[in-house]
mmCIF file of C-alpha atoms and ligand atoms in Angstrom:
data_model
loop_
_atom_site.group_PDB
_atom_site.id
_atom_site.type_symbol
_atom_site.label_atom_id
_atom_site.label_comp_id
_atom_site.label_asym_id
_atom_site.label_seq_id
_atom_site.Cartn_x
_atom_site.Cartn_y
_atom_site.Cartn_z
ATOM 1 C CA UNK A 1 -27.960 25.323 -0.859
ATOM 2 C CA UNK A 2 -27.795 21.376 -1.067
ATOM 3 C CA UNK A 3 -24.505 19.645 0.555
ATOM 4 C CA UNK A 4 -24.397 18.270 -2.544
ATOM 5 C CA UNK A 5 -24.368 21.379 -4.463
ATOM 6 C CA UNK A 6 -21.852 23.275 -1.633
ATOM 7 C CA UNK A 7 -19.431 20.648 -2.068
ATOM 8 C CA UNK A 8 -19.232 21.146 -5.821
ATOM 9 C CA UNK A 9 -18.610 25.050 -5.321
ATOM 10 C CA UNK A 10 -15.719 24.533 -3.044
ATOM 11 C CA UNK A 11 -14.129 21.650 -5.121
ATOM 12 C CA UNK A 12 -14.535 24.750 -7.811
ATOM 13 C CA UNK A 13 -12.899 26.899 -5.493
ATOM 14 C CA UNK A 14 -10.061 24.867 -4.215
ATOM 15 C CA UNK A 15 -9.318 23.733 -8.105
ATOM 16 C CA UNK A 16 -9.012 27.745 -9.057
ATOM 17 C CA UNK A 17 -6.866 28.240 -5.422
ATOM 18 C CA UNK A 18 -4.623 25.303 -6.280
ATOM 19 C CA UNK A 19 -4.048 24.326 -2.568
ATOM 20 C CA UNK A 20 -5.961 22.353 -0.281
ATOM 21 C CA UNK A 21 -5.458 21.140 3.356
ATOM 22 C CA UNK A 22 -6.959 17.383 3.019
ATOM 23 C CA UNK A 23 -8.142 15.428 6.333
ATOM 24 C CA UNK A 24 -6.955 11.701 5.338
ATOM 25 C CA UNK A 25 -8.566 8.757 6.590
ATOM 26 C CA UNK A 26 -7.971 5.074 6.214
ATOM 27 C CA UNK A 27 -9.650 2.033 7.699
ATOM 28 C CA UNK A 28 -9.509 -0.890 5.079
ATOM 29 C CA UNK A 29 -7.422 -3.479 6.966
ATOM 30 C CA UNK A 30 -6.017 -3.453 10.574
ATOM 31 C CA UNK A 31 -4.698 -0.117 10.929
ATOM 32 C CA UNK A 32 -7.157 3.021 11.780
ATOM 33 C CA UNK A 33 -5.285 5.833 10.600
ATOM 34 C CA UNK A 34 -5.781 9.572 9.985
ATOM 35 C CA UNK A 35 -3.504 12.734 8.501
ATOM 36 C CA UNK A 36 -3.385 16.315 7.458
ATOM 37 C CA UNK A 37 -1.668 17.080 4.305
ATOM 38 C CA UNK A 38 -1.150 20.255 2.143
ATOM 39 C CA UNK A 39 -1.104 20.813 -1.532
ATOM 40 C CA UNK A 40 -0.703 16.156 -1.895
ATOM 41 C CA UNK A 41 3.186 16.408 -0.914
ATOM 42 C CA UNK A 42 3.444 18.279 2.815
ATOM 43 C CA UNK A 43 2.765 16.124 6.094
ATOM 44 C CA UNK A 44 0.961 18.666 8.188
ATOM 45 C CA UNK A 45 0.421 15.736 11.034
ATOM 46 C CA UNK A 46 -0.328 12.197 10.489
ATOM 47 C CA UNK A 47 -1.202 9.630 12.982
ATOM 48 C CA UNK A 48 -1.856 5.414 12.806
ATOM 49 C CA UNK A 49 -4.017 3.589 15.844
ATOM 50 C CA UNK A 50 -2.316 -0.048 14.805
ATOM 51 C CA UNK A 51 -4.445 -3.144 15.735
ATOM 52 C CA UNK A 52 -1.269 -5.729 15.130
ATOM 53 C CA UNK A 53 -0.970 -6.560 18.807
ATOM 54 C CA UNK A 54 -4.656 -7.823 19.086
ATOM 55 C CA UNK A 55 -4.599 -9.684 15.885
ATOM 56 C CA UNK A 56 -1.285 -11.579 16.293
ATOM 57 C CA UNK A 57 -3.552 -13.157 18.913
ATOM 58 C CA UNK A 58 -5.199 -15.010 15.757
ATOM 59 C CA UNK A 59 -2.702 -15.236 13.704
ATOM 60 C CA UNK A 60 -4.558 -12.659 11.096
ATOM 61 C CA UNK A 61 -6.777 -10.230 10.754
ATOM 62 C CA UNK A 62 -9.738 -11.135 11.978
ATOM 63 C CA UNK A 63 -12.626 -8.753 10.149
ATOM 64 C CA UNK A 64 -15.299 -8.080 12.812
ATOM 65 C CA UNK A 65 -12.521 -6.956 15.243
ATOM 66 C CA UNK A 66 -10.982 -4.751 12.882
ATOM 67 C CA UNK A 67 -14.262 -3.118 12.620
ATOM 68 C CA UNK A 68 -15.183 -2.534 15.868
ATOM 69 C CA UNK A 69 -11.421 -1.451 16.857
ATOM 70 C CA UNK A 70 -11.673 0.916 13.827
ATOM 71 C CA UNK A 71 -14.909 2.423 15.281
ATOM 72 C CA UNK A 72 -12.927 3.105 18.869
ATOM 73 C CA UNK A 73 -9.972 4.782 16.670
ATOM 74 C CA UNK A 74 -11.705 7.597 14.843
ATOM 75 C CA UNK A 75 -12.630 10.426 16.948
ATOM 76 C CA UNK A 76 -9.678 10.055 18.915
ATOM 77 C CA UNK A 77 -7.633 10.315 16.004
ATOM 78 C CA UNK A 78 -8.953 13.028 14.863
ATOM 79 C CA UNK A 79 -7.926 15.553 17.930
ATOM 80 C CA UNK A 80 -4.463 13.490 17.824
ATOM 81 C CA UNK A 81 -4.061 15.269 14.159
ATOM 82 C CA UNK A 82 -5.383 18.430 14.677
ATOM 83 C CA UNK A 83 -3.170 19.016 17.797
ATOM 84 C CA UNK A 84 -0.260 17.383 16.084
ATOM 85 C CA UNK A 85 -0.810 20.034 13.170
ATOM 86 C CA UNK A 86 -1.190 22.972 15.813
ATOM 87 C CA UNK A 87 -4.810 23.173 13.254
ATOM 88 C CA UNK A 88 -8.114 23.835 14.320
ATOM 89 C CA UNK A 89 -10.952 22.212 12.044
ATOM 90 C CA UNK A 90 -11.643 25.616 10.492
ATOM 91 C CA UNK A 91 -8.148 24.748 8.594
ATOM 92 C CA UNK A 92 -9.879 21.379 6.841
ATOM 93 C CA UNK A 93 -10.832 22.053 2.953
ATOM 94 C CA UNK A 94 -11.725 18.496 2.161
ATOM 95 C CA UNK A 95 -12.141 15.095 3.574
ATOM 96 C CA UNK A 96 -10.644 12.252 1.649
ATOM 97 C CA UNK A 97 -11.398 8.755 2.374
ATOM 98 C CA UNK A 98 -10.120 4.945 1.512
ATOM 99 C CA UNK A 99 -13.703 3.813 -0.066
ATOM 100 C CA UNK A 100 -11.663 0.465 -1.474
ATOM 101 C CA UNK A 101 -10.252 -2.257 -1.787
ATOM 102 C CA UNK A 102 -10.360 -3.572 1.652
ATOM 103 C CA UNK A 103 -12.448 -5.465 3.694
ATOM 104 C CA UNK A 104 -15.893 -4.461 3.575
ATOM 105 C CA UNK A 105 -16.745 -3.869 7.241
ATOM 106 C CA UNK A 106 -13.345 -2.267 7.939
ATOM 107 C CA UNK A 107 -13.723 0.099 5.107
ATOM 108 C CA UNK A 108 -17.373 0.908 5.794
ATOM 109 C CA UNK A 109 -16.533 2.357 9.395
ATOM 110 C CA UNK A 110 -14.435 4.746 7.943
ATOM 111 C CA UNK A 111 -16.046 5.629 5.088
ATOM 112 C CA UNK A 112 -18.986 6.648 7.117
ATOM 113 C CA UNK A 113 -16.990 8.934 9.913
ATOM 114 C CA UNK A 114 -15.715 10.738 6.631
ATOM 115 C CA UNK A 115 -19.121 11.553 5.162
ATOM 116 C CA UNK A 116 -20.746 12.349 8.582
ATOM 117 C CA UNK A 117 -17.733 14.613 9.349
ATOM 118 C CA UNK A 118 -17.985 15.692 5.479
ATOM 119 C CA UNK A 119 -21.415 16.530 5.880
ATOM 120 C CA UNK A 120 -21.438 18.276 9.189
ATOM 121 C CA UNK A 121 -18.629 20.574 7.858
ATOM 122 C CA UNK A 122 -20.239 21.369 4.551
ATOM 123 C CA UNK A 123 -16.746 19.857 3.147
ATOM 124 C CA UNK A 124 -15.912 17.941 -0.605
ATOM 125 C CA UNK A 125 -15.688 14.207 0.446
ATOM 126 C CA UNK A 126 -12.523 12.806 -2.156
ATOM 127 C CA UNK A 127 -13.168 8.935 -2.279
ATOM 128 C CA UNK A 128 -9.475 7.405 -2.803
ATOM 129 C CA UNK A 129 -8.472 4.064 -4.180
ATOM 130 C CA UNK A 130 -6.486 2.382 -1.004
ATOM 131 C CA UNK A 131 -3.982 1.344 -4.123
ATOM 132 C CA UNK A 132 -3.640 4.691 -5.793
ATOM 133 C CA UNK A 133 -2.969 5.835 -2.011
ATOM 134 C CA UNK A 134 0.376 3.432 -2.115
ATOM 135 C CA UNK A 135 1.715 4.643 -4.862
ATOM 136 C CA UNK A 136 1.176 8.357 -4.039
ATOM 137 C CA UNK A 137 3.123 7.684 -1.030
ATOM 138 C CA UNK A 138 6.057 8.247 -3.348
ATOM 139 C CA UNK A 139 4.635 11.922 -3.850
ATOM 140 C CA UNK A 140 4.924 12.997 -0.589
ATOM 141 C CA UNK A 141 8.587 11.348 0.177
ATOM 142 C CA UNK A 142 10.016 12.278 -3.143
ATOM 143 C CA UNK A 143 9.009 16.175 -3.947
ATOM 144 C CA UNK A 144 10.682 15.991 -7.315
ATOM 145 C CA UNK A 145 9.128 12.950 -8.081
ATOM 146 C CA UNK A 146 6.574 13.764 -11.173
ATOM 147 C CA UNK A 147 4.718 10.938 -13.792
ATOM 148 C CA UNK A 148 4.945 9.326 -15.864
ATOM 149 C CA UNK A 149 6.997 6.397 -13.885
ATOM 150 C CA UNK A 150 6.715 3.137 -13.396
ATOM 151 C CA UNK A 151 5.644 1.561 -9.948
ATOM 152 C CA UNK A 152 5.286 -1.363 -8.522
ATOM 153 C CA UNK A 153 2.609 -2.157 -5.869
ATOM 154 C CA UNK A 154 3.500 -4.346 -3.520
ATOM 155 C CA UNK A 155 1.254 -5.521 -0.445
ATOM 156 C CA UNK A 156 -0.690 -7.988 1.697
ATOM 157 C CA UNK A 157 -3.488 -8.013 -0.812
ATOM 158 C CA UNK A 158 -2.053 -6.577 -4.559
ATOM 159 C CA UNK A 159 0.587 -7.254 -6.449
ATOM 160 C CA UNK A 160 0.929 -4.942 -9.593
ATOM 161 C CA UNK A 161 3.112 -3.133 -12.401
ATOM 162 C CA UNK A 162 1.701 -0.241 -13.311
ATOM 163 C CA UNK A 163 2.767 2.915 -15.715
ATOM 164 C CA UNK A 164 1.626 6.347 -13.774
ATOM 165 C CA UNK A 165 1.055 8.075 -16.940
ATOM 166 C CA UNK A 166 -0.500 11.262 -14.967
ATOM 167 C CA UNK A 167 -1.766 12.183 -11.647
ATOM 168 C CA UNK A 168 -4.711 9.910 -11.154
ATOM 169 C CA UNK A 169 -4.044 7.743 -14.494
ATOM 170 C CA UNK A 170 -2.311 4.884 -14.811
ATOM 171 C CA UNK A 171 -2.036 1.728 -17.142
ATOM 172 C CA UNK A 172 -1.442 -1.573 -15.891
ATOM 173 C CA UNK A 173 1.116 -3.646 -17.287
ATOM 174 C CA UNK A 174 1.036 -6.773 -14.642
ATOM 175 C CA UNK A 175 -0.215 -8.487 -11.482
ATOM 176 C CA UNK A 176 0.015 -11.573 -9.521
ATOM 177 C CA UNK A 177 -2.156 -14.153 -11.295
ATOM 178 C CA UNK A 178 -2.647 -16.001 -7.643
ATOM 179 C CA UNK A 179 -1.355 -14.730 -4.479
ATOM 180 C CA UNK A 180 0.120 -11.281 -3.598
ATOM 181 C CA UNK A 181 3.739 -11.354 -2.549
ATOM 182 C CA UNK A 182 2.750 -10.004 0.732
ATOM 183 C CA UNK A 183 0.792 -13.327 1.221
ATOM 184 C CA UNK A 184 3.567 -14.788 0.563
ATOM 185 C CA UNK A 185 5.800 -13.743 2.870
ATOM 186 C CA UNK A 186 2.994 -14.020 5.751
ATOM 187 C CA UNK A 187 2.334 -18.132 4.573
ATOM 188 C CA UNK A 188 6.274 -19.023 4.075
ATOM 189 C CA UNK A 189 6.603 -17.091 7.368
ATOM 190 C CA UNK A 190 3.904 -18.931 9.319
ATOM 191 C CA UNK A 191 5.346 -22.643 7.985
ATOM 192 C CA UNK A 192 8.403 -21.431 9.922
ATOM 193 C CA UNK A 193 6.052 -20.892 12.916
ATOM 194 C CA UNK A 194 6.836 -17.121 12.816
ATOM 195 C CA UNK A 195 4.217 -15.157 14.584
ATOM 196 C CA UNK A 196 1.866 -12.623 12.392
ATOM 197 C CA UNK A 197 2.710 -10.457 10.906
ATOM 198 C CA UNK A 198 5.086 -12.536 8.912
ATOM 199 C CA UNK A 199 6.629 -10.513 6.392
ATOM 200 C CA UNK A 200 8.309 -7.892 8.629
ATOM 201 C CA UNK A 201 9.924 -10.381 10.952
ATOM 202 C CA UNK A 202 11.307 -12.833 8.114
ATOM 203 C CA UNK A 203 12.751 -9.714 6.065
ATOM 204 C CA UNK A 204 14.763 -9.398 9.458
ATOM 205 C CA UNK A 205 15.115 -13.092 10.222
ATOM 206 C CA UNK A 206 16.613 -12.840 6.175
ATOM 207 C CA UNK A 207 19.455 -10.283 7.468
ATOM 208 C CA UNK A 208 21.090 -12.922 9.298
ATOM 209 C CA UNK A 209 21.220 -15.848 6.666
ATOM 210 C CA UNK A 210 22.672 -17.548 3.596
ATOM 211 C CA UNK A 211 20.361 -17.316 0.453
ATOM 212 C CA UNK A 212 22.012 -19.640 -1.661
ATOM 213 C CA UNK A 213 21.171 -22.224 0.795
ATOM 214 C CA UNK A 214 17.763 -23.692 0.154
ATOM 215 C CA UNK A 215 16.547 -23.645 -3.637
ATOM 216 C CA UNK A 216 13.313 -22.926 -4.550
ATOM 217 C CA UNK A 217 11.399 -22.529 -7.840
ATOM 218 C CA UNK A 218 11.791 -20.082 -10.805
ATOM 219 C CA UNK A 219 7.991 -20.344 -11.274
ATOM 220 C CA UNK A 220 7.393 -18.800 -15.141
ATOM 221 C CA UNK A 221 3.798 -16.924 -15.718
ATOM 222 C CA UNK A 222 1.814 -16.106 -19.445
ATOM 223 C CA UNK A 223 2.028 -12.637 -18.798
ATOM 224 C CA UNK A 224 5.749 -11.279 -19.402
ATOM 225 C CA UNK A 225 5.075 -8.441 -16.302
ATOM 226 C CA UNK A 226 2.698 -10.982 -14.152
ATOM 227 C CA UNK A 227 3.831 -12.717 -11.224
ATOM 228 C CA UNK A 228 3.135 -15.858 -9.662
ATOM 229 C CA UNK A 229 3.224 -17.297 -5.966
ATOM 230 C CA UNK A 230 1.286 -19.911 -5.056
ATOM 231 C CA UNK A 231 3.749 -22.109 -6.833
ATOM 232 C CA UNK A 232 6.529 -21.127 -4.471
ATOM 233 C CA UNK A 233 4.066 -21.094 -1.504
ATOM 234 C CA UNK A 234 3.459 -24.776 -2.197
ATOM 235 C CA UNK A 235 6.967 -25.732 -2.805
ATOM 236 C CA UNK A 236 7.942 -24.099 0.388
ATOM 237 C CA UNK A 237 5.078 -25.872 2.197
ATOM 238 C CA UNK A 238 6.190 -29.314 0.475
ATOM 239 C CA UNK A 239 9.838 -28.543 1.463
ATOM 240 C CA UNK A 240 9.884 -28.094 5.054
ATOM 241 C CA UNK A 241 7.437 -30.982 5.615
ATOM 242 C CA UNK A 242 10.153 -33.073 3.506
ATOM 243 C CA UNK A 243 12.806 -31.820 5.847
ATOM 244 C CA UNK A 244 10.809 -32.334 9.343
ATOM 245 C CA UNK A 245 9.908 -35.962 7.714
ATOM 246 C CA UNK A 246 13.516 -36.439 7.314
ATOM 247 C CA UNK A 247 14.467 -35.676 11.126
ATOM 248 C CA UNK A 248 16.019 -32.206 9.536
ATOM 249 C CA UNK A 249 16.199 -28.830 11.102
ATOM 250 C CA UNK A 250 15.052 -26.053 9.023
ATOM 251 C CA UNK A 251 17.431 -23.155 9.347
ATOM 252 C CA UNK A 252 15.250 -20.448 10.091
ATOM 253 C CA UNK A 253 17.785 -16.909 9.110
ATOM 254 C CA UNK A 254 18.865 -19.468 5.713
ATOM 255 C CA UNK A 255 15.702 -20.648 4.954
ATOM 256 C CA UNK A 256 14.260 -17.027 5.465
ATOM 257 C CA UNK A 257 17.010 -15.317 3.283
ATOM 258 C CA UNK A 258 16.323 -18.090 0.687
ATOM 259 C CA UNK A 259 12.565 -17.787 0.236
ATOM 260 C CA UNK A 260 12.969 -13.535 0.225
ATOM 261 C CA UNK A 261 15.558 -14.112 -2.577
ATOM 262 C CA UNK A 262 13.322 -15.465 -4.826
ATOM 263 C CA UNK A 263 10.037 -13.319 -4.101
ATOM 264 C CA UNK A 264 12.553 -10.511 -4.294
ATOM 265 C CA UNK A 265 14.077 -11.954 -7.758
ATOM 266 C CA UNK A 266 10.605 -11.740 -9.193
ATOM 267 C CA UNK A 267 9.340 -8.800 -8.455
ATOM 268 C CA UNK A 268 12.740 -6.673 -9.454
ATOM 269 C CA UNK A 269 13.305 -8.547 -12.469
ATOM 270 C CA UNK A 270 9.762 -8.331 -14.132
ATOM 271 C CA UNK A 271 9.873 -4.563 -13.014
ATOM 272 C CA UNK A 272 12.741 -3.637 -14.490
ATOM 273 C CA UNK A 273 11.947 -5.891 -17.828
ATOM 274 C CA UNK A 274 8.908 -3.280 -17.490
ATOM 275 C CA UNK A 275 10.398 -0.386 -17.481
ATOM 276 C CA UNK A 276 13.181 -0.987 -20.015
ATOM 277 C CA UNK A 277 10.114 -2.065 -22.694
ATOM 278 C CA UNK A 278 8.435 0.962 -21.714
ATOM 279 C CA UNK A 279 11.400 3.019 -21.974
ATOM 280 C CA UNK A 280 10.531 4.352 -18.639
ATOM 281 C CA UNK A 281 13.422 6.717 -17.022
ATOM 282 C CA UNK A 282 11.959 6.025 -13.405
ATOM 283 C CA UNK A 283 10.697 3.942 -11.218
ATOM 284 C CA UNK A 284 8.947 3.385 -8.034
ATOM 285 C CA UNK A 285 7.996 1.174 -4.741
ATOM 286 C CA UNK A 286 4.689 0.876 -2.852
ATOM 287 C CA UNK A 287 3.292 -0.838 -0.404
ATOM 288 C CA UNK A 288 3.882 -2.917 2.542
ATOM 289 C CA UNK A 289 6.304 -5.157 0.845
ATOM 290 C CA UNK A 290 8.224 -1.896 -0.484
ATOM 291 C CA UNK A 291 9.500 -1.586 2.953
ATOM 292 C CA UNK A 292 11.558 -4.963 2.621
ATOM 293 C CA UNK A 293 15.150 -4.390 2.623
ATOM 294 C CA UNK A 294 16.361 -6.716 0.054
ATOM 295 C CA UNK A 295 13.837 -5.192 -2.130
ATOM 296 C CA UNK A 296 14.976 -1.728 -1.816
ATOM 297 C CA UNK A 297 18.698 -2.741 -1.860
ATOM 298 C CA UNK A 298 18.163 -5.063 -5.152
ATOM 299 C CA UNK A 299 15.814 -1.999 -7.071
ATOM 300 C CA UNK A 300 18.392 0.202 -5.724
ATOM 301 C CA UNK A 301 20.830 -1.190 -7.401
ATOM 302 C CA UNK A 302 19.513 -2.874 -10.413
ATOM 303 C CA UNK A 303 17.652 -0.125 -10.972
ATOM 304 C CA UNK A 304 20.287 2.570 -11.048
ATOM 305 C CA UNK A 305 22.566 0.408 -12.945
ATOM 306 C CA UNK A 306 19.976 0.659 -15.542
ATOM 307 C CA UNK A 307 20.380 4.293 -15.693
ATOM 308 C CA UNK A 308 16.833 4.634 -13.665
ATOM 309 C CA UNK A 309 16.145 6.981 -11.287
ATOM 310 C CA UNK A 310 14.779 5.115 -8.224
ATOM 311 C CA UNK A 311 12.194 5.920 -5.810
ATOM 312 C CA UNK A 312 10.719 4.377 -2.614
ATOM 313 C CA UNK A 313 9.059 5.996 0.391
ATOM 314 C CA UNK A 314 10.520 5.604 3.538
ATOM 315 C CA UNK A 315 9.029 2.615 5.300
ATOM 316 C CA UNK A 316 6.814 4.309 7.750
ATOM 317 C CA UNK A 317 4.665 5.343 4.091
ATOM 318 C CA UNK A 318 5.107 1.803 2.843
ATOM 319 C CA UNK A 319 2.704 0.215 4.901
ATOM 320 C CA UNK A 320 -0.879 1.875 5.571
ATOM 321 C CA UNK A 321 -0.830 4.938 6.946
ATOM 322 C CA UNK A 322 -3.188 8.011 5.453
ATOM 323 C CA UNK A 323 -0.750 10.575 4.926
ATOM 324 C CA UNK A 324 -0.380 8.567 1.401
ATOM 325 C CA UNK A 325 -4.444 8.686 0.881
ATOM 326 C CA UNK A 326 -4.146 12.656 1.807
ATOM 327 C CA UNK A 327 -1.939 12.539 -1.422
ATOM 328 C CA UNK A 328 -3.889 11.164 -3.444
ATOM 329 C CA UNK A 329 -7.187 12.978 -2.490
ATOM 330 C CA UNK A 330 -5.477 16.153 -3.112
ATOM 331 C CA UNK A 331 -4.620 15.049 -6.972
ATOM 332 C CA UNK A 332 -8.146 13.385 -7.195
ATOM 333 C CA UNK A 333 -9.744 16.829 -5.976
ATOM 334 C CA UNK A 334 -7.983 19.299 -8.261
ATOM 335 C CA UNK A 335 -8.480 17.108 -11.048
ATOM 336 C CA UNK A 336 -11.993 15.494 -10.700
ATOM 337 C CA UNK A 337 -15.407 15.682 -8.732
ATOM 338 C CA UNK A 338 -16.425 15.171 -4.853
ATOM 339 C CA UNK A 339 -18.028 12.193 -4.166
ATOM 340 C CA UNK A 340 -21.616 11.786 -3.337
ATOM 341 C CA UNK A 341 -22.525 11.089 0.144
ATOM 342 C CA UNK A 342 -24.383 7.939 -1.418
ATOM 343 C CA UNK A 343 -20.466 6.266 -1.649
ATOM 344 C CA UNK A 344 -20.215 2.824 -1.058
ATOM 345 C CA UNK A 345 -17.254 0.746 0.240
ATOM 346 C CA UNK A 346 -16.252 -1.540 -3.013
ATOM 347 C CA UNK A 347 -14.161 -4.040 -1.415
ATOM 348 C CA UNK A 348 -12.507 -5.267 -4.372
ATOM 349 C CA UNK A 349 -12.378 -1.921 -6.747
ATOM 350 C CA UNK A 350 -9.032 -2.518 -8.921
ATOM 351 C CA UNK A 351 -6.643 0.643 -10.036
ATOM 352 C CA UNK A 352 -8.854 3.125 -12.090
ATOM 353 C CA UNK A 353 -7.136 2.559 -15.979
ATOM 354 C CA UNK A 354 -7.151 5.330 -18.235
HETATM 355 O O1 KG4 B 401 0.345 -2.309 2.347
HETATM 356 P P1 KG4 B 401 0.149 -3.095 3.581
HETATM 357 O O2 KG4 B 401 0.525 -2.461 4.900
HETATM 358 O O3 KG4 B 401 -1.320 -3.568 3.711
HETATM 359 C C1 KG4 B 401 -2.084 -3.959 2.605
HETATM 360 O O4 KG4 B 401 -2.629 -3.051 1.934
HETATM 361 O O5 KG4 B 401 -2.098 -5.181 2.344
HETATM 362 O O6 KG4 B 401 0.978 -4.455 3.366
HETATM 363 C C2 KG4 B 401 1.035 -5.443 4.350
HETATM 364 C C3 KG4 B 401 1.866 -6.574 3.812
HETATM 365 C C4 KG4 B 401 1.866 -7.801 4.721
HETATM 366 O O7 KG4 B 401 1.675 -8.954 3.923
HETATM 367 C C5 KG4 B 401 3.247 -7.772 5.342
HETATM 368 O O8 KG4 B 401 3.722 -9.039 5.696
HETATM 369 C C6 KG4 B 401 4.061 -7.184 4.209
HETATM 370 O O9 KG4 B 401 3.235 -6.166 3.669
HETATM 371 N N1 KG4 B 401 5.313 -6.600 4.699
HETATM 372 C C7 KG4 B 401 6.525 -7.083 4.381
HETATM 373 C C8 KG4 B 401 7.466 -6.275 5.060
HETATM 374 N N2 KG4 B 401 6.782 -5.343 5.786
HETATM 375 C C9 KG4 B 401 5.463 -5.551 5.541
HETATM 376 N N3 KG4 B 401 6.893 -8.099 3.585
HETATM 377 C C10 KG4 B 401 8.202 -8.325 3.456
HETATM 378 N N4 KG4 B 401 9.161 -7.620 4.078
HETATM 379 C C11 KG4 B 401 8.852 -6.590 4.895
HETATM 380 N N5 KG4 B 401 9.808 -5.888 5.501
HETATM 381 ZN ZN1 ZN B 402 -2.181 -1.257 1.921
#
């Protein structure tokens, strides 16, 4: 029998079992990272070979490294998950795989370990949206959690609303016109000459200050669920080489609580104005940004007060990891078809709509 042909048998076996034990993997930025995960929601093991340390050298990602780290990563990983798991690789049912959006040659290293290990095994190969991984994050920390809810995506690259109507369908009601709010976060953060990543270090830097005292902004977009940051971006750009003009000290911990205030403003409040037009009686975080923790205090509260039920993963499964892409794959595999070993990386796929 063709690969092609065994692949579609087991997918019609595991759909008729209901259960699946999914070998993640993830490669589309800096982090190489790999999982096992039962049935979408239970972390068998789940493992991340982080590249931060060589790429704060350059103050960002820097592709071709990435690449070439991600290549190193892999087969190490692998044993580090199988031993974690107590599994041998007689326990795999499927291979599931970030095929996009990322950056092309980051992606393309994993994608190709997954079919090649796909392949040799005679295993379906699940190709996973890296953003539909985020959000199914919320799966595996939340085992009650069910759609439809609302969610919003929040990362280095993507800024969205979107309505999870079911598993693997979803409906988007915003995203950034400009920027991501991650981006954000990292360009506010390096005006302040705080080392990459940004984001993390000013959501701590934030903890410490007043943010009433700088004012930025209320920048207003067409869309009534879109956001906007480049205009805040520039206006924090403009304002701190006003204030260094001026002989002024920026106050890091103020200035930091300040800018996070108003990112933070924007994304709860054009949620929430989401979900109460929607009449939606949930609602969730994802992505790297989800793991800010004025964020998750503000949608906490807001949120509840709203008579919401509120979900966020814990931060670990905010930024990339693969236990969130094991999630996914398992929803994508009981629900649609394996992927042919022909799968390309596409760098800039959106969120599959309905
Ligand atoms: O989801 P992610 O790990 O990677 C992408 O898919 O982009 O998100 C990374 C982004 C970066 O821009 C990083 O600065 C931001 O998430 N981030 C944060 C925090 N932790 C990570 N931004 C604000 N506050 C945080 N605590
Ligand atoms: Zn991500």
């Amino acid at each position: 029998m063709s690969y092609a042909d065994e692949a579609r048998e087991r997918v019609r076996e595991l759909k008729a079992r209901g259960h699946a034990v999914i070998l993640a993997v993830e490669s589309s930025c800096d982090e190489t990272a790999m999982a096992l995960v039962a049935d979408g929601r239970r972390v068998l093991s789940g493992e991340i070979a982080s590249q931060v340390d060589t790429h704060a050298l350059y103050g960002g990602v820097v592709p071709e490294i990435a690449s070439r780290m991600h290549v190193e990563a892999l087969d190490p990983l692998l044993d580090r998950v199988l031993a974690e798991a107590g599994l041998g690789m007689d326990a795999i049912d499927a291979v599931g795989v970030t095929f996009g959006p990322g950056l092309v040659g980051a992606l393309l290293t994993g994608l190709s370990w997954a079919k090649a290990f796909a392949y040799a095994r005679r295993l379906p190969l699940i190709a996973v949206n890296h953003i539909e991984g985020h959000v199914s994050a919320n799966f595996v920390a939340n085992p009650e959690l069910e759609p439809p809810f609302v969610c919003l995506v929040a990362s280095g690259g993507h800024s969205h609303i979107v309505s999870v109507e079911r598993y693997g369908a979803y409906k988007m009601l915003g995203r950034t016109t400009d920027d991501a709010a991650g981006e954000a976060f990292d360009k506010a953060a390096r005006v302040l000459n705080i080392p990459y990543p940004g984001g993390p270090l000013l959501d701590k830097l934030a903890e410490e200050g007043n943010p009433e005292a700088y004012r930025f902004p209320k920048i207003h977009t067409e869309g009534k669920y879109d956001f906007s940051f480049s205009g805040l971006k520039t206006a924090v750009i403009n304002q701190a080489h006003m204030l260094r003009q001026k002989g002024e000290e920026i106050r890091v911990a103020d200035w930091s609580a300040s800018l996070r205030k108003a990112v933070v403003d924007m994304l709860v409040d054009k949620t929430l104005a989401a979900c109460r037009d929607t009449g939606a009686k949930s609602v969730a975080l994802a992505g790297g940004v989800a793991s800010n923790r004025l964020l998750r205090r503000e949608m906490e509260r807001r949120g509840t007060k709203m008579g919401l039920k509120v979900y966020m993963p814990p931060v670990a499964l905010c930024t990339d990891n693969a236990v969130m892409i094991g999630s996914a794959a398992f929803y994508r595999l009981m629900t649609g078809e394996p992927a042919p070993l022909s799968l390309n990386a596409q760098p800039s796929i959106r969120l599959i709509e309905e």
